[in-house]
Short mmCIF file of C-alpha atoms in Angstrom, two decimals:
data_model
loop_
_atom_site.label_atom_id
_atom_site.label_comp_id
_atom_site.label_asym_id
_atom_site.label_seq_id
_atom_site.Cartn_x
_atom_site.Cartn_y
_atom_site.Cartn_z
CA MET A 1109 99.47 -33.71 -157.36
CA PRO A 1110 101.17 -30.29 -157.13
CA LYS A 1111 99.18 -27.24 -158.12
CA TYR A 1112 100.69 -24.55 -160.30
CA ARG A 1113 99.91 -20.92 -160.86
CA VAL A 1114 101.26 -18.30 -163.21
CA ASN A 1115 102.38 -14.94 -161.89
CA ILE A 1116 101.72 -12.12 -164.31
CA GLY A 1117 103.87 -9.31 -163.03
CA GLY A 1118 103.69 -5.62 -163.69
CA ASP A 1119 101.44 -3.72 -166.02
CA GLY A 1120 102.26 -5.56 -169.21
CA PRO A 1121 104.90 -4.58 -171.71
CA GLU A 1122 106.17 -1.01 -171.59
CA GLY A 1123 104.10 1.17 -173.90
CA TRP A 1124 101.14 -1.24 -173.99
CA THR A 1125 97.75 -0.31 -172.54
CA PRO A 1126 95.45 -2.71 -170.68
CA ILE A 1127 91.86 -2.69 -171.89
CA PRO A 1128 88.87 -4.51 -170.41
CA PRO A 1129 88.32 -7.93 -171.98
CA ASP A 1130 85.11 -8.32 -173.96
CA ALA A 1131 83.24 -10.99 -172.01
CA ALA A 1132 80.82 -11.57 -174.88
CA SER A 1133 83.43 -12.33 -177.55
CA ASP A 1134 86.20 -13.76 -175.34
CA PRO A 1135 84.73 -15.04 -172.06
CA HIS A 1136 88.00 -16.64 -170.89
CA ALA A 1137 90.17 -13.53 -171.28
CA LEU A 1138 91.68 -12.26 -168.04
CA VAL A 1139 93.51 -9.28 -169.47
CA VAL A 1140 94.06 -7.68 -172.87
CA TYR A 1141 96.92 -5.33 -173.74
CA VAL A 1142 97.03 -3.25 -176.92
CA ARG A 1143 100.08 -1.57 -178.43
CA GLU A 1144 98.16 1.41 -179.82
CA PRO A 1145 94.62 2.54 -178.98
CA ALA A 1146 93.61 2.63 -182.65
CA ALA A 1147 93.16 -0.59 -184.59
CA PRO A 1148 94.87 -2.36 -186.18
CA SER A 1149 97.41 -2.74 -183.42
CA GLY A 1150 99.47 -5.35 -181.63
CA ARG A 1151 97.49 -7.23 -179.00
CA ILE A 1152 98.28 -9.59 -176.14
CA VAL A 1153 95.48 -11.62 -174.58
CA VAL A 1154 95.85 -13.75 -171.46
CA ARG A 1155 93.18 -16.43 -171.12
CA GLU A 1156 92.58 -19.13 -168.58
CA ARG A 1157 90.02 -21.87 -168.44
CA PHE A 1158 89.29 -25.11 -166.69
CA ILE A 1159 88.47 -28.06 -168.92
CA ASN A 1160 86.37 -30.84 -167.49
CA TRP A 1161 88.84 -33.54 -168.45
CA PRO A 1162 91.89 -34.85 -166.54
CA THR A 1163 94.36 -34.36 -169.39
CA VAL A 1164 94.31 -32.27 -172.54
CA ASP A 1165 96.17 -32.97 -175.77
CA VAL A 1166 97.61 -29.47 -175.90
CA GLN A 1167 98.93 -29.91 -179.45
CA LYS A 1168 95.50 -30.91 -180.75
CA TYR A 1169 93.89 -28.08 -178.77
CA ALA A 1170 96.30 -25.55 -180.33
CA GLN A 1171 95.74 -26.86 -183.83
CA GLU A 1172 91.97 -26.69 -183.40
CA ASP A 1173 92.36 -23.11 -182.18
CA ALA A 1174 94.29 -22.28 -185.36
CA GLU A 1175 91.59 -23.93 -187.48
CA ARG A 1176 88.92 -21.75 -185.81
CA LEU A 1177 90.92 -18.71 -186.96
CA ASN A 1178 91.37 -20.19 -190.42
CA ALA A 1179 95.07 -19.59 -189.76
CA LYS A 1180 98.12 -20.91 -191.54
CA ILE A 1181 100.51 -22.46 -189.00
CA THR A 1182 104.07 -21.42 -189.87
CA ARG A 1183 105.69 -23.16 -186.90
CA GLY A 1184 104.50 -25.24 -183.98
CA GLY A 1185 105.92 -27.51 -181.33
CA TYR A 1186 106.28 -28.42 -177.70
CA ILE A 1187 108.20 -25.94 -175.58
CA SER A 1188 108.29 -28.11 -172.47
CA TYR A 1189 106.72 -31.16 -170.91
CA GLN A 1190 107.54 -30.45 -167.25
CA PRO A 1191 106.52 -29.05 -164.84
CA VAL A 1192 103.70 -27.92 -167.13
CA ARG A 1193 103.07 -29.03 -170.72
CA GLN A 1194 103.57 -26.07 -173.03
CA TYR A 1195 102.95 -25.89 -176.75
CA GLY A 1196 103.54 -22.93 -179.06
CA LEU A 1197 102.35 -21.84 -182.48
CA GLU A 1198 103.40 -19.15 -184.89
CA LEU A 1199 100.64 -18.42 -187.36
CA GLU A 1200 99.21 -16.06 -189.92
CA PHE A 1201 95.57 -15.17 -190.44
CA THR A 1202 93.27 -12.41 -191.62
CA GLU A 1203 91.35 -10.28 -189.15
CA GLY A 1204 88.91 -7.97 -190.89
CA ASP A 1205 90.95 -6.60 -193.79
CA THR A 1206 94.30 -6.96 -192.01
CA HIS A 1207 96.90 -9.68 -192.54
CA VAL A 1208 98.04 -10.67 -189.05
CA LYS A 1209 100.96 -12.65 -187.66
CA GLY A 1210 100.81 -14.11 -184.21
CA ASP A 1211 102.22 -16.37 -181.55
CA ARG A 1212 100.14 -18.52 -179.25
CA LEU A 1213 101.46 -20.29 -176.19
CA TYR A 1214 99.35 -22.92 -174.45
CA SER A 1215 100.17 -24.31 -171.01
CA THR A 1216 98.18 -27.03 -169.28
CA THR A 1217 98.31 -29.06 -166.10
CA GLY A 1218 95.94 -31.30 -164.20
CA THR A 1219 94.09 -30.09 -161.13
CA ALA A 1220 93.43 -31.87 -157.84
CA ASP A 1221 89.75 -32.28 -158.76
CA GLY A 1222 90.42 -34.12 -162.04
CA GLN A 1223 90.11 -31.19 -164.42
CA SER A 1224 92.75 -29.52 -166.56
CA PHE A 1225 93.83 -25.92 -166.21
CA MET A 1226 94.70 -24.20 -169.50
CA LEU A 1227 96.56 -20.90 -169.73
CA GLU A 1228 96.75 -19.24 -173.15
CA LEU A 1229 99.07 -16.36 -174.00
CA LEU A 1230 98.08 -14.89 -177.35
CA PHE A 1231 100.06 -12.30 -179.26
CA SER A 1232 99.07 -10.86 -182.62
CA ALA A 1233 100.02 -7.86 -184.69
CA PRO A 1234 99.49 -6.63 -188.23
CA SER A 1235 102.18 -8.25 -190.39
CA ALA A 1236 103.90 -4.92 -191.01
CA GLN A 1237 104.29 -4.35 -187.23
CA TYR A 1238 105.03 -7.92 -186.14
CA ASP A 1239 108.84 -7.87 -186.22
CA GLN A 1240 108.90 -4.50 -184.46
CA VAL A 1241 106.62 -5.44 -181.56
CA LYS A 1242 107.47 -9.15 -181.11
CA PRO A 1243 110.43 -8.31 -178.78
CA GLU A 1244 107.96 -6.52 -176.50
CA PHE A 1245 105.89 -9.70 -176.26
CA VAL A 1246 109.03 -11.69 -175.48
CA SER A 1247 109.83 -9.21 -172.70
CA PHE A 1248 106.31 -9.73 -171.33
CA LEU A 1249 106.84 -13.50 -171.34
CA GLN A 1250 110.04 -13.11 -169.37
CA ASN A 1251 108.01 -11.59 -166.52
CA LEU A 1252 105.79 -14.67 -166.26
CA LYS A 1253 106.68 -17.42 -163.85
CA VAL A 1254 105.11 -20.83 -163.38
CA VAL A 1255 105.44 -21.69 -159.71
CA GLU A 1256 104.24 -24.56 -157.57
CA ASP A 1257 101.42 -23.33 -155.36
CA GLU A 1258 102.16 -23.89 -151.70
CA GLY A 1259 98.54 -24.07 -150.70
#
């Protein structure tokens, strides 16, 4: 079975600042980017995890994630099935006192040891900022590449 990896190039979107992930509240976060230092602000979180199961129903996983946020799903669907299964959501939820819109992209593939690797790319912004900063998230996504690992 081929192995895949995701290359996250550069320093994130132009104008965004990396901040250390909070291991207590988000133990699977690799990197967090914020649009503005002061909250509320746009945020991109990159998470990865290994799930002790050979395959994951990525659609069910995404919907359960939305339920944990008490989010309203405005759009969802498969983006691709090969080489890696990818599922995306657009959603709305409340964070503190702020109405937030967001996009969540979930990618999963099996591993050689019978687990599943899950990569999550999470974008959220206050509703009033969403349309303005969404193109910056799209630009960030264009720098990501899923490649077959040679070794």
